[in-house]
Tab-separated table of C-alpha atoms in Angstrom:
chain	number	residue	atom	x	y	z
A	1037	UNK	CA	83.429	33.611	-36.307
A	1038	UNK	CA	85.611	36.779	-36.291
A	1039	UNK	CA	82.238	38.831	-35.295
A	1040	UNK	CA	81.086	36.278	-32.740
A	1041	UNK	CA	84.971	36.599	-31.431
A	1042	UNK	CA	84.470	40.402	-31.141
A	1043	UNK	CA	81.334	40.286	-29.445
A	1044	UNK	CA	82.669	38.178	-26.764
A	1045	UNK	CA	85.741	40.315	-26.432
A	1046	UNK	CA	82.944	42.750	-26.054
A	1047	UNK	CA	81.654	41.473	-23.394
A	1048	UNK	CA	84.912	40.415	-21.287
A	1049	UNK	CA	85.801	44.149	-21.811
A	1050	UNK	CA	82.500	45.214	-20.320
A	1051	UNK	CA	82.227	43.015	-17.136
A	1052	UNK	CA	86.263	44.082	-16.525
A	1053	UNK	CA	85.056	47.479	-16.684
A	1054	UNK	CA	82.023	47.067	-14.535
A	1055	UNK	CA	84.556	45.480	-11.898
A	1056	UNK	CA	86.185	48.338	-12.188
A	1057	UNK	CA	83.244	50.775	-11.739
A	1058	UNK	CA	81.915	48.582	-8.962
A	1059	UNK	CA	85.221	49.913	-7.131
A	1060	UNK	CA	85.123	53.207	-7.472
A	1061	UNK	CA	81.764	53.072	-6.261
A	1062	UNK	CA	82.934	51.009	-2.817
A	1063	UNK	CA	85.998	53.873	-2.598
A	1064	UNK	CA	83.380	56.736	-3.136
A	1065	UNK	CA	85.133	58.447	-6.042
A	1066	UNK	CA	83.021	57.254	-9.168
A	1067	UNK	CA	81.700	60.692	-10.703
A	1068	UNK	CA	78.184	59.868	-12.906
A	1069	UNK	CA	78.013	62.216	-15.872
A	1070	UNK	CA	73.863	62.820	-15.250
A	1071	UNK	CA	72.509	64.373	-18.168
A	1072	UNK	CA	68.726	64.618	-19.489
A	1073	UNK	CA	67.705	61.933	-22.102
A	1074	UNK	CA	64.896	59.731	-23.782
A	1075	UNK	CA	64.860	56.157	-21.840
A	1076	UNK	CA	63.941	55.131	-25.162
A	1077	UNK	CA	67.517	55.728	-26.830
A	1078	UNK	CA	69.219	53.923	-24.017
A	1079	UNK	CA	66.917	51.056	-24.599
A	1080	UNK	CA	67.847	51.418	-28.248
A	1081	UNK	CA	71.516	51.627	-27.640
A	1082	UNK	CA	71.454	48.533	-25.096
A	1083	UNK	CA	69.548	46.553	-27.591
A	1084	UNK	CA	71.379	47.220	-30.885
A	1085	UNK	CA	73.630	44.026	-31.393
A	1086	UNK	CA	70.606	41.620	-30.607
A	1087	UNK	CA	67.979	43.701	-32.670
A	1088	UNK	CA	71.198	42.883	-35.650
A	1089	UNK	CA	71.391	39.494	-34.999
A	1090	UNK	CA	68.039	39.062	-35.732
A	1091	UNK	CA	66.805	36.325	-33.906
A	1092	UNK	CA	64.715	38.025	-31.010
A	1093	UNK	CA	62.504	40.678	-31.484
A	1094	UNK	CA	62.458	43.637	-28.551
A	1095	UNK	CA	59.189	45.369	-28.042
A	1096	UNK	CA	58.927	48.340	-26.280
A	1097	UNK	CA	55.372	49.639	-24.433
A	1098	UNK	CA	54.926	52.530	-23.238
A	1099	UNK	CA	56.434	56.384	-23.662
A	1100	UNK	CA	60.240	55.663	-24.959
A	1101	UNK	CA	60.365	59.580	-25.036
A	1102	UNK	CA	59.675	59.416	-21.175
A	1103	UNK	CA	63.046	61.539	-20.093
A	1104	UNK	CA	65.497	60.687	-17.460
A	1105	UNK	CA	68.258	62.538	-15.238
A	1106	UNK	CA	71.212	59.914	-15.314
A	1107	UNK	CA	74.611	58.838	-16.211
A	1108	UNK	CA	73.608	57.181	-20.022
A	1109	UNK	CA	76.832	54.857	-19.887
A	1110	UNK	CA	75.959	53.520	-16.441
């Protein structure tokens, strides 16, 4: 229960911040942080917590080494 309560806290924390981002964005002073990097890893990093919970499997086709110029945490 305790990890299922921290994943939702999670998740709260994530849409408040994407509220927030969504705001800078409308004011014109949200600065991306573009750097060079595998779409594969963000794939991997967005997927994580369901690959652990183990009850869907993600399957990737295609180059995940195909690189991309953006901000990785947006």
């Amino acid at each position: 229960m305790i990890t299922q309560a921290n994943k939702s806290i999670g998740k709260v924390a994530n849409l408040i911040e994407e509220l927030l981002i969504s705001d800078q964005l409308l004011e014109g002073s949200l600065e991306l942080r573009k750097t060079k990097f595998a779409l594969g890893k963000l794939i991997s990093a967005c997927c994580s917590s369901t690959r652990l919970e183990g009850k869907y499997k993600i399957v990737l086709h295609g180059d995940e080494d195909l690189e991309v110029f953006a901000d990785f945490e947006r």
